[in-house]
């Protein structure tokens, strides 16, 4: 029997967190290649530390995307985040680029040829999830963790809070009663700040961004409101801690409220099912819940390298379903081609839409007019209702 009364915690990190700086650079490189050629292949990893940015990986794309272009893309990403500090500055950081051609052995398995459809770029399992805890069909703890940091970042970028730095983390613990979130039990926010601010001043800067994000009456007790618990957070970002692409995969997805296949998203073009199939699984799960067929839905997809069709499509409504899960799995596969090519076509993924996903979660966002966050659409709702 599912536990009904409990505490559950999720965390988020800001765009200026060292790992998120790397995710942003890697995804900006993906966008640069897809902007030049929608069929480019990219697997870009980034490392950041004190005034050093290192890019490595495999690419196949137009010669127009030169090393100079890639370096400019990396610097622009860092500048957009807001790093102009002695230890990490968009203009002064050294940029090393170690991108090389994609392996021919991988390409032969992935590319369509001789009547064979395009195959998956790797083996793996991917999960999608949706629930009714928020209007965005996201788990509430990660939803509010993201939005606290987004609010602080907006205040920093607008100039309303110029003494805050780009690096920040949040953590929200919610109390659940009868399986529903009812209030915050504790909130933790750590944010980089100017040396002139005291801990108490930072606390009062942060407070309204928490109170305004949480539903009315949900604010945690004062003793459980932790802001910069170490007392000082002046040195931050890659100068304070090295960053790597793909180290915040739980932040990127559902905050631990749902299973995770283990693959990171950032730096990968949409032929990589680590990314595209995870988007497809979220898209299907969200449409199931939005159609009223369940209150929660987990979908797992699995693939083999070089094979076009998924090996399995598993649907679990966690005891909240109103329809047969086996039939639901069949219907979902009729409504969407889950081959790598089918996913990219259905969701329009061969576009430069990925840098915007690098912070504050890949899910629970609003679809953009240019095709960004297309996996958040609920355009299968009518077809799902009709099928049942």
mmCIF file of N, CA and C in Angstrom, residues 228-356:
data_model
loop_
_atom_site.group_PDB
_atom_site.id
_atom_site.type_symbol
_atom_site.label_atom_id
_atom_site.label_comp_id
_atom_site.label_asym_id
_atom_site.label_seq_id
_atom_site.Cartn_x
_atom_site.Cartn_y
_atom_site.Cartn_z
ATOM 1 N N UNK A 228 21.757 30.368 3.055
ATOM 2 C CA UNK A 228 23.219 30.334 3.178
ATOM 3 C C UNK A 228 23.647 29.793 4.545
ATOM 4 N N UNK A 229 23.342 28.520 4.797
ATOM 5 C CA UNK A 229 23.626 27.951 6.125
ATOM 6 C C UNK A 229 25.076 28.032 6.555
ATOM 7 N N UNK A 230 26.028 28.113 5.597
ATOM 8 C CA UNK A 230 27.436 28.233 5.997
ATOM 9 C C UNK A 230 27.767 29.647 6.452
ATOM 10 N N UNK A 231 26.882 30.608 6.150
ATOM 11 C CA UNK A 231 27.094 31.986 6.582
ATOM 12 C C UNK A 231 27.745 32.887 5.563
ATOM 13 N N UNK A 232 28.321 32.323 4.504
ATOM 14 C CA UNK A 232 29.015 33.159 3.513
ATOM 15 C C UNK A 232 29.101 32.391 2.202
ATOM 16 N N UNK A 233 28.802 33.067 1.098
ATOM 17 C CA UNK A 233 28.858 32.437 -0.220
ATOM 18 C C UNK A 233 29.250 33.513 -1.235
ATOM 19 N N UNK A 234 30.496 33.954 -1.137
ATOM 20 C CA UNK A 234 31.010 34.996 -2.031
ATOM 21 C C UNK A 234 31.708 34.366 -3.236
ATOM 22 N N UNK A 235 32.586 33.396 -2.972
ATOM 23 C CA UNK A 235 33.256 32.687 -4.060
ATOM 24 C C UNK A 235 32.340 31.572 -4.534
ATOM 25 N N UNK A 236 31.966 31.607 -5.807
ATOM 26 C CA UNK A 236 31.039 30.604 -6.320
ATOM 27 C C UNK A 236 31.309 30.303 -7.770
ATOM 28 N N UNK A 237 30.386 29.575 -8.384
ATOM 29 C CA UNK A 237 30.531 29.206 -9.782
ATOM 30 C C UNK A 237 31.730 28.314 -10.010
ATOM 31 N N UNK A 238 32.211 28.217 -11.241
ATOM 32 C CA UNK A 238 33.349 27.343 -11.535
ATOM 33 C C UNK A 238 34.628 27.714 -10.795
ATOM 34 N N UNK A 239 34.717 28.943 -10.290
ATOM 35 C CA UNK A 239 35.889 29.327 -9.499
ATOM 36 C C UNK A 239 35.876 28.644 -8.137
ATOM 37 N N UNK A 240 34.688 28.351 -7.628
ATOM 38 C CA UNK A 240 34.585 27.715 -6.317
ATOM 39 C C UNK A 240 34.509 26.205 -6.380
ATOM 40 N N UNK A 241 34.029 25.669 -7.519
ATOM 41 C CA UNK A 241 33.817 24.230 -7.636
ATOM 42 C C UNK A 241 33.782 23.884 -9.119
ATOM 43 N N UNK A 242 34.550 22.910 -9.539
ATOM 44 C CA UNK A 242 34.568 22.533 -10.948
ATOM 45 C C UNK A 242 33.202 22.004 -11.379
ATOM 46 N N UNK A 243 32.844 22.253 -12.632
ATOM 47 C CA UNK A 243 31.570 21.790 -13.163
ATOM 48 C C UNK A 243 31.762 20.837 -14.330
ATOM 49 N N UNK A 244 30.776 19.957 -14.538
ATOM 50 C CA UNK A 244 30.787 19.009 -15.648
ATOM 51 C C UNK A 244 29.380 18.904 -16.239
ATOM 52 N N UNK A 245 29.312 18.686 -17.531
ATOM 53 C CA UNK A 245 28.027 18.428 -18.173
ATOM 54 C C UNK A 245 27.405 17.144 -17.627
ATOM 55 N N UNK A 246 26.095 17.177 -17.411
ATOM 56 C CA UNK A 246 25.354 15.958 -17.114
ATOM 57 C C UNK A 246 25.391 15.476 -15.684
ATOM 58 N N UNK A 247 25.782 16.347 -14.745
ATOM 59 C CA UNK A 247 25.839 15.901 -13.342
ATOM 60 C C UNK A 247 24.586 16.271 -12.546
ATOM 61 N N UNK A 248 23.597 16.864 -13.200
ATOM 62 C CA UNK A 248 22.382 17.258 -12.472
ATOM 63 C C UNK A 248 21.151 16.659 -13.139
ATOM 64 N N UNK A 249 21.186 15.357 -13.402
ATOM 65 C CA UNK A 249 20.112 14.727 -14.163
ATOM 66 C C UNK A 249 18.812 14.624 -13.365
ATOM 67 N N UNK A 250 18.881 14.561 -12.047
ATOM 68 C CA UNK A 250 17.651 14.512 -11.258
ATOM 69 C C UNK A 250 17.025 15.908 -11.191
ATOM 70 N N UNK A 251 17.860 16.932 -11.099
ATOM 71 C CA UNK A 251 17.371 18.309 -11.194
ATOM 72 C C UNK A 251 16.710 18.545 -12.545
ATOM 73 N N UNK A 252 17.282 17.969 -13.596
ATOM 74 C CA UNK A 252 16.759 18.165 -14.943
ATOM 75 C C UNK A 252 15.390 17.523 -15.149
ATOM 76 N N UNK A 253 15.043 16.517 -14.327
ATOM 77 C CA UNK A 253 13.834 15.737 -14.592
ATOM 78 C C UNK A 253 12.774 15.955 -13.516
ATOM 79 N N UNK A 254 12.662 15.022 -12.564
ATOM 80 C CA UNK A 254 11.507 15.042 -11.655
ATOM 81 C C UNK A 254 11.888 15.121 -10.178
ATOM 82 N N UNK A 255 13.117 15.516 -9.902
ATOM 83 C CA UNK A 255 13.518 15.720 -8.517
ATOM 84 C C UNK A 255 13.514 14.471 -7.663
ATOM 85 N N UNK A 256 13.624 13.314 -8.306
ATOM 86 C CA UNK A 256 13.640 12.063 -7.554
ATOM 87 C C UNK A 256 12.270 11.471 -7.324
ATOM 88 N N UNK A 257 11.211 12.126 -7.776
ATOM 89 C CA UNK A 257 9.849 11.628 -7.573
ATOM 90 C C UNK A 257 9.489 10.508 -8.537
ATOM 91 N N UNK A 258 10.326 10.265 -9.541
ATOM 92 C CA UNK A 258 10.062 9.231 -10.531
ATOM 93 C C UNK A 258 11.373 8.546 -10.874
ATOM 94 N N UNK A 259 11.311 7.345 -11.472
ATOM 95 C CA UNK A 259 12.555 6.663 -11.875
ATOM 96 C C UNK A 259 13.323 7.470 -12.909
ATOM 97 N N UNK A 260 14.617 7.171 -13.001
ATOM 98 C CA UNK A 260 15.479 7.826 -13.990
ATOM 99 C C UNK A 260 16.332 6.769 -14.665
ATOM 100 N N UNK A 261 16.446 6.869 -15.987
ATOM 101 C CA UNK A 261 17.214 5.875 -16.726
ATOM 102 C C UNK A 261 18.712 6.024 -16.607
ATOM 103 N N UNK A 262 19.182 7.194 -16.160
ATOM 104 C CA UNK A 262 20.602 7.391 -15.935
ATOM 105 C C UNK A 262 21.298 8.243 -16.964
ATOM 106 N N UNK A 263 20.688 8.456 -18.122
ATOM 107 C CA UNK A 263 21.329 9.243 -19.165
ATOM 108 C C UNK A 263 21.087 10.727 -19.001
ATOM 109 N N UNK A 264 22.132 11.519 -19.272
ATOM 110 C CA UNK A 264 22.001 12.974 -19.263
ATOM 111 C C UNK A 264 21.461 13.443 -20.606
ATOM 112 N N UNK A 265 20.960 14.684 -20.621
ATOM 113 C CA UNK A 265 20.371 15.256 -21.832
ATOM 114 C C UNK A 265 21.317 16.231 -22.534
ATOM 115 N N UNK A 266 21.890 17.152 -21.780
ATOM 116 C CA UNK A 266 22.592 18.288 -22.368
ATOM 117 C C UNK A 266 23.804 17.858 -23.189
ATOM 118 N N UNK A 267 24.023 18.585 -24.285
ATOM 119 C CA UNK A 267 25.148 18.323 -25.161
ATOM 120 C C UNK A 267 24.880 17.283 -26.225
ATOM 121 N N UNK A 268 23.652 16.729 -26.268
ATOM 122 C CA UNK A 268 23.336 15.653 -27.208
ATOM 123 C C UNK A 268 22.299 16.110 -28.224
ATOM 124 N N UNK A 269 22.561 15.812 -29.497
ATOM 125 C CA UNK A 269 21.570 16.107 -30.517
ATOM 126 C C UNK A 269 20.406 15.116 -30.387
ATOM 127 N N UNK A 270 19.258 15.387 -31.022
ATOM 128 C CA UNK A 270 18.069 14.567 -30.762
ATOM 129 C C UNK A 270 18.075 13.179 -31.386
ATOM 130 N N UNK A 271 19.132 12.769 -32.105
ATOM 131 C CA UNK A 271 19.207 11.357 -32.498
ATOM 132 C C UNK A 271 19.579 10.495 -31.294
ATOM 133 N N UNK A 272 20.108 11.126 -30.252
ATOM 134 C CA UNK A 272 20.450 10.382 -29.036
ATOM 135 C C UNK A 272 19.181 10.158 -28.221
ATOM 136 N N UNK A 273 18.790 8.885 -28.058
ATOM 137 C CA UNK A 273 17.529 8.600 -27.366
ATOM 138 C C UNK A 273 17.590 8.927 -25.882
ATOM 139 N N UNK A 274 18.799 9.042 -25.316
ATOM 140 C CA UNK A 274 18.890 9.530 -23.934
ATOM 141 C C UNK A 274 18.067 10.798 -23.781
ATOM 142 N N UNK A 275 18.130 11.639 -24.803
ATOM 143 C CA UNK A 275 17.418 12.911 -24.765
ATOM 144 C C UNK A 275 16.025 12.795 -25.379
ATOM 145 N N UNK A 276 15.959 12.417 -26.648
ATOM 146 C CA UNK A 276 14.682 12.480 -27.374
ATOM 147 C C UNK A 276 13.646 11.511 -26.831
ATOM 148 N N UNK A 277 14.054 10.314 -26.436
ATOM 149 C CA UNK A 277 13.079 9.355 -25.914
ATOM 150 C C UNK A 277 12.597 9.747 -24.518
ATOM 151 N N UNK A 278 13.461 10.394 -23.741
ATOM 152 C CA UNK A 278 13.010 10.906 -22.439
ATOM 153 C C UNK A 278 11.975 12.004 -22.641
ATOM 154 N N UNK A 279 12.173 12.836 -23.668
ATOM 155 C CA UNK A 279 11.177 13.858 -23.989
ATOM 156 C C UNK A 279 9.871 13.204 -24.449
ATOM 157 N N UNK A 280 9.977 12.159 -25.269
ATOM 158 C CA UNK A 280 8.780 11.470 -25.749
ATOM 159 C C UNK A 280 8.020 10.817 -24.596
ATOM 160 N N UNK A 281 8.751 10.220 -23.663
ATOM 161 C CA UNK A 281 8.098 9.564 -22.533
ATOM 162 C C UNK A 281 7.374 10.577 -21.657
ATOM 163 N N UNK A 282 7.979 11.730 -21.438
ATOM 164 C CA UNK A 282 7.302 12.800 -20.689
ATOM 165 C C UNK A 282 6.050 13.271 -21.432
ATOM 166 N N UNK A 283 6.184 13.457 -22.739
ATOM 167 C CA UNK A 283 5.069 13.915 -23.574
ATOM 168 C C UNK A 283 3.879 12.962 -23.451
ATOM 169 N N UNK A 284 4.132 11.668 -23.554
ATOM 170 C CA UNK A 284 3.049 10.697 -23.469
ATOM 171 C C UNK A 284 2.459 10.647 -22.063
ATOM 172 N N UNK A 285 3.316 10.635 -21.044
ATOM 173 C CA UNK A 285 2.820 10.584 -19.663
ATOM 174 C C UNK A 285 1.978 11.819 -19.345
ATOM 175 N N UNK A 286 2.433 12.986 -19.787
ATOM 176 C CA UNK A 286 1.688 14.211 -19.520
ATOM 177 C C UNK A 286 0.330 14.192 -20.193
ATOM 178 N N UNK A 287 0.262 13.686 -21.408
ATOM 179 C CA UNK A 287 -1.019 13.629 -22.110
ATOM 180 C C UNK A 287 -1.971 12.640 -21.461
ATOM 181 N N UNK A 288 -1.441 11.546 -20.944
ATOM 182 C CA UNK A 288 -2.280 10.577 -20.225
ATOM 183 C C UNK A 288 -2.931 11.228 -19.018
ATOM 184 N N UNK A 289 -2.134 11.941 -18.222
ATOM 185 C CA UNK A 289 -2.664 12.582 -17.010
ATOM 186 C C UNK A 289 -3.580 13.753 -17.389
ATOM 187 N N UNK A 290 -3.185 14.537 -18.381
ATOM 188 C CA UNK A 290 -4.018 15.666 -18.804
ATOM 189 C C UNK A 290 -5.363 15.203 -19.349
ATOM 190 N N UNK A 291 -5.411 13.998 -19.899
ATOM 191 C CA UNK A 291 -6.659 13.442 -20.420
ATOM 192 C C UNK A 291 -7.555 12.886 -19.320
ATOM 193 N N UNK A 292 -7.052 12.892 -18.079
ATOM 194 C CA UNK A 292 -7.848 12.394 -16.963
ATOM 195 C C UNK A 292 -7.864 10.886 -16.846
ATOM 196 N N UNK A 293 -6.918 10.202 -17.514
ATOM 197 C CA UNK A 293 -6.888 8.737 -17.470
ATOM 198 C C UNK A 293 -6.184 8.211 -16.229
ATOM 199 N N UNK A 294 -5.445 9.072 -15.539
ATOM 200 C CA UNK A 294 -4.794 8.701 -14.282
ATOM 201 C C UNK A 294 -4.346 9.968 -13.573
ATOM 202 N N UNK A 295 -4.021 9.840 -12.287
ATOM 203 C CA UNK A 295 -3.466 10.967 -11.539
ATOM 204 C C UNK A 295 -1.948 10.987 -11.596
ATOM 205 N N UNK A 296 -1.354 9.833 -11.824
ATOM 206 C CA UNK A 296 0.094 9.722 -11.987
ATOM 207 C C UNK A 296 0.373 8.740 -13.109
ATOM 208 N N UNK A 297 1.449 8.970 -13.824
ATOM 209 C CA UNK A 297 1.794 8.052 -14.915
ATOM 210 C C UNK A 297 3.306 8.021 -15.108
ATOM 211 N N UNK A 298 3.860 6.820 -15.077
ATOM 212 C CA UNK A 298 5.269 6.581 -15.399
ATOM 213 C C UNK A 298 5.322 5.798 -16.707
ATOM 214 N N UNK A 299 6.160 6.237 -17.616
ATOM 215 C CA UNK A 299 6.363 5.506 -18.869
ATOM 216 C C UNK A 299 7.845 5.223 -19.032
ATOM 217 N N UNK A 300 8.177 3.955 -19.308
ATOM 218 C CA UNK A 300 9.552 3.570 -19.593
ATOM 219 C C UNK A 300 9.667 3.118 -21.043
ATOM 220 N N UNK A 301 10.689 3.623 -21.729
ATOM 221 C CA UNK A 301 11.032 3.173 -23.070
ATOM 222 C C UNK A 301 12.434 2.576 -23.031
ATOM 223 N N UNK A 302 12.671 1.551 -23.836
ATOM 224 C CA UNK A 302 14.021 0.980 -23.908
ATOM 225 C C UNK A 302 14.419 0.794 -25.366
ATOM 226 N N UNK A 303 15.732 0.928 -25.622
ATOM 227 C CA UNK A 303 16.255 0.879 -26.986
ATOM 228 C C UNK A 303 17.549 0.082 -27.035
ATOM 229 N N UNK A 304 17.872 -0.402 -28.239
ATOM 230 C CA UNK A 304 19.170 -1.024 -28.522
ATOM 231 C C UNK A 304 19.855 -0.219 -29.607
ATOM 232 N N UNK A 305 21.158 -0.079 -29.532
ATOM 233 C CA UNK A 305 21.896 0.714 -30.506
ATOM 234 C C UNK A 305 21.701 0.143 -31.911
ATOM 235 N N UNK A 306 21.383 1.025 -32.841
ATOM 236 C CA UNK A 306 21.189 0.627 -34.222
ATOM 237 C C UNK A 306 19.827 0.077 -34.553
ATOM 238 N N UNK A 307 18.956 -0.083 -33.543
ATOM 239 C CA UNK A 307 17.610 -0.636 -33.749
ATOM 240 C C UNK A 307 16.605 0.512 -33.675
ATOM 241 N N UNK A 308 15.688 0.574 -34.615
ATOM 242 C CA UNK A 308 14.811 1.740 -34.699
ATOM 243 C C UNK A 308 13.651 1.695 -33.714
ATOM 244 N N UNK A 309 13.019 0.547 -33.555
ATOM 245 C CA UNK A 309 11.836 0.477 -32.707
ATOM 246 C C UNK A 309 12.228 0.249 -31.246
ATOM 247 N N UNK A 310 11.464 0.797 -30.299
ATOM 248 C CA UNK A 310 11.768 0.523 -28.887
ATOM 249 C C UNK A 310 11.588 -0.957 -28.569
ATOM 250 N N UNK A 311 12.397 -1.460 -27.669
ATOM 251 C CA UNK A 311 12.289 -2.859 -27.265
ATOM 252 C C UNK A 311 11.124 -3.082 -26.318
ATOM 253 N N UNK A 312 10.758 -2.030 -25.586
ATOM 254 C CA UNK A 312 9.626 -2.148 -24.670
ATOM 255 C C UNK A 312 9.011 -0.776 -24.431
ATOM 256 N N UNK A 313 7.711 -0.778 -24.180
ATOM 257 C CA UNK A 313 6.973 0.426 -23.797
ATOM 258 C C UNK A 313 6.141 0.054 -22.579
ATOM 259 N N UNK A 314 6.588 0.504 -21.418
ATOM 260 C CA UNK A 314 5.977 0.125 -20.139
ATOM 261 C C UNK A 314 5.212 1.306 -19.572
ATOM 262 N N UNK A 315 3.975 1.075 -19.165
ATOM 263 C CA UNK A 315 3.134 2.126 -18.600
ATOM 264 C C UNK A 315 2.700 1.715 -17.202
ATOM 265 N N UNK A 316 2.888 2.598 -16.232
ATOM 266 C CA UNK A 316 2.487 2.344 -14.839
ATOM 267 C C UNK A 316 1.757 3.577 -14.318
ATOM 268 N N UNK A 317 0.479 3.435 -14.014
ATOM 269 C CA UNK A 317 -0.304 4.552 -13.484
ATOM 270 C C UNK A 317 -0.346 4.547 -11.954
ATOM 271 N N UNK A 318 0.472 3.716 -11.341
ATOM 272 C CA UNK A 318 0.697 3.721 -9.889
ATOM 273 C C UNK A 318 -0.604 3.657 -9.093
ATOM 274 N N UNK A 319 -1.495 2.820 -9.556
ATOM 275 C CA UNK A 319 -2.751 2.599 -8.832
ATOM 276 C C UNK A 319 -3.785 3.691 -8.997
ATOM 277 N N UNK A 320 -3.511 4.669 -9.859
ATOM 278 C CA UNK A 320 -4.453 5.786 -10.045
ATOM 279 C C UNK A 320 -5.151 5.729 -11.402
ATOM 280 N N UNK A 321 -4.874 4.693 -12.189
ATOM 281 C CA UNK A 321 -5.407 4.625 -13.542
ATOM 282 C C UNK A 321 -6.888 4.300 -13.596
ATOM 283 N N UNK A 322 -7.526 4.811 -14.617
ATOM 284 C CA UNK A 322 -8.954 4.563 -14.854
ATOM 285 C C UNK A 322 -9.168 3.677 -16.072
ATOM 286 N N UNK A 323 -8.063 3.242 -16.700
ATOM 287 C CA UNK A 323 -8.144 2.410 -17.894
ATOM 288 C C UNK A 323 -7.112 1.300 -17.781
ATOM 289 N N UNK A 324 -7.231 0.310 -18.668
ATOM 290 C CA UNK A 324 -6.292 -0.820 -18.688
ATOM 291 C C UNK A 324 -4.921 -0.337 -19.161
ATOM 292 N N UNK A 325 -3.877 -0.604 -18.390
ATOM 293 C CA UNK A 325 -2.541 -0.135 -18.726
ATOM 294 C C UNK A 325 -1.999 -0.788 -19.989
ATOM 295 N N UNK A 326 -2.324 -2.081 -20.212
ATOM 296 C CA UNK A 326 -1.859 -2.749 -21.428
ATOM 297 C C UNK A 326 -2.469 -2.099 -22.662
ATOM 298 N N UNK A 327 -3.767 -1.799 -22.601
ATOM 299 C CA UNK A 327 -4.404 -1.131 -23.727
ATOM 300 C C UNK A 327 -3.836 0.279 -23.896
ATOM 301 N N UNK A 328 -3.567 0.942 -22.779
ATOM 302 C CA UNK A 328 -3.007 2.286 -22.838
ATOM 303 C C UNK A 328 -1.653 2.268 -23.547
ATOM 304 N N UNK A 329 -0.823 1.286 -23.252
ATOM 305 C CA UNK A 329 0.466 1.160 -23.931
ATOM 306 C C UNK A 329 0.280 0.998 -25.437
ATOM 307 N N UNK A 330 -0.677 0.160 -25.833
ATOM 308 C CA UNK A 330 -0.939 -0.054 -27.259
ATOM 309 C C UNK A 330 -1.423 1.223 -27.933
ATOM 310 N N UNK A 331 -2.327 1.929 -27.268
ATOM 311 C CA UNK A 331 -2.886 3.152 -27.854
ATOM 312 C C UNK A 331 -1.796 4.209 -28.024
ATOM 313 N N UNK A 332 -0.948 4.365 -27.023
ATOM 314 C CA UNK A 332 0.124 5.362 -27.109
ATOM 315 C C UNK A 332 1.050 5.073 -28.288
ATOM 316 N N UNK A 333 1.338 3.793 -28.531
ATOM 317 C CA UNK A 333 2.205 3.444 -29.649
ATOM 318 C C UNK A 333 1.521 3.656 -30.995
ATOM 319 N N UNK A 334 0.189 3.612 -31.007
ATOM 320 C CA UNK A 334 -0.547 3.931 -32.230
ATOM 321 C C UNK A 334 -0.554 5.436 -32.494
ATOM 322 N N UNK A 335 -0.560 6.218 -31.416
ATOM 323 C CA UNK A 335 -0.639 7.669 -31.563
ATOM 324 C C UNK A 335 0.710 8.307 -31.869
ATOM 325 N N UNK A 336 1.809 7.616 -31.549
ATOM 326 C CA UNK A 336 3.133 8.203 -31.765
ATOM 327 C C UNK A 336 4.125 7.137 -32.182
ATOM 328 N N UNK A 337 4.831 7.395 -33.272
ATOM 329 C CA UNK A 337 5.918 6.541 -33.717
ATOM 330 C C UNK A 337 7.106 6.776 -32.791
ATOM 331 N N UNK A 338 7.494 5.739 -32.041
ATOM 332 C CA UNK A 338 8.536 5.897 -31.030
ATOM 333 C C UNK A 338 9.916 5.470 -31.520
ATOM 334 N N UNK A 339 10.092 5.389 -32.821
ATOM 335 C CA UNK A 339 11.449 5.244 -33.362
ATOM 336 C C UNK A 339 12.170 6.576 -33.197
ATOM 337 N N UNK A 340 13.499 6.591 -33.199
ATOM 338 C CA UNK A 340 14.218 7.867 -33.082
ATOM 339 C C UNK A 340 13.765 8.892 -34.120
ATOM 340 N N UNK A 341 13.591 8.453 -35.381
ATOM 341 C CA UNK A 341 13.134 9.366 -36.421
ATOM 342 C C UNK A 341 11.695 9.826 -36.139
ATOM 343 N N UNK A 342 10.843 8.891 -35.703
ATOM 344 C CA UNK A 342 9.455 9.228 -35.428
ATOM 345 C C UNK A 342 9.308 10.245 -34.312
ATOM 346 N N UNK A 343 10.113 10.095 -33.261
ATOM 347 C CA UNK A 343 10.074 11.037 -32.140
ATOM 348 C C UNK A 343 10.502 12.425 -32.601
ATOM 349 N N UNK A 344 11.606 12.486 -33.347
ATOM 350 C CA UNK A 344 12.114 13.787 -33.795
ATOM 351 C C UNK A 344 11.124 14.484 -34.713
ATOM 352 N N UNK A 345 10.465 13.701 -35.563
ATOM 353 C CA UNK A 345 9.499 14.285 -36.484
ATOM 354 C C UNK A 345 8.259 14.763 -35.744
ATOM 355 N N UNK A 346 7.740 13.928 -34.861
ATOM 356 C CA UNK A 346 6.509 14.265 -34.133
ATOM 357 C C UNK A 346 6.697 15.504 -33.263
ATOM 358 N N UNK A 347 7.833 15.595 -32.604
ATOM 359 C CA UNK A 347 8.077 16.705 -31.678
ATOM 360 C C UNK A 347 8.884 17.845 -32.304
ATOM 361 N N UNK A 348 9.327 17.677 -33.542
ATOM 362 C CA UNK A 348 10.079 18.740 -34.212
ATOM 363 C C UNK A 348 11.375 19.079 -33.505
ATOM 364 N N UNK A 349 12.199 18.061 -33.248
ATOM 365 C CA UNK A 349 13.369 18.243 -32.387
ATOM 366 C C UNK A 349 14.641 18.675 -33.117
ATOM 367 N N UNK A 350 14.648 18.644 -34.456
ATOM 368 C CA UNK A 350 15.871 19.008 -35.183
ATOM 369 C C UNK A 350 15.986 20.519 -35.357
ATOM 370 N N UNK A 351 15.920 21.225 -34.258
ATOM 371 C CA UNK A 351 15.974 22.680 -34.263
ATOM 372 C C UNK A 351 16.914 23.159 -33.156
ATOM 373 N N UNK A 352 17.407 24.377 -33.260
ATOM 374 C CA UNK A 352 18.279 24.925 -32.199
ATOM 375 C C UNK A 352 17.448 25.429 -31.019
ATOM 376 N N UNK A 353 16.946 24.496 -30.204
ATOM 377 C CA UNK A 353 15.999 24.821 -29.122
ATOM 378 C C UNK A 353 16.489 24.331 -27.761
ATOM 379 N N UNK A 354 17.780 24.071 -27.635
ATOM 380 C CA UNK A 354 18.219 23.331 -26.456
ATOM 381 C C UNK A 354 18.921 24.145 -25.378
ATOM 382 N N UNK A 355 19.554 25.260 -25.712
ATOM 383 C CA UNK A 355 20.235 26.037 -24.672
ATOM 384 C C UNK A 355 19.258 26.469 -23.587
ATOM 385 N N UNK A 356 18.030 26.761 -23.955
ATOM 386 C CA UNK A 356 17.015 27.216 -22.989
ATOM 387 C C UNK A 356 16.596 26.126 -22.006
#
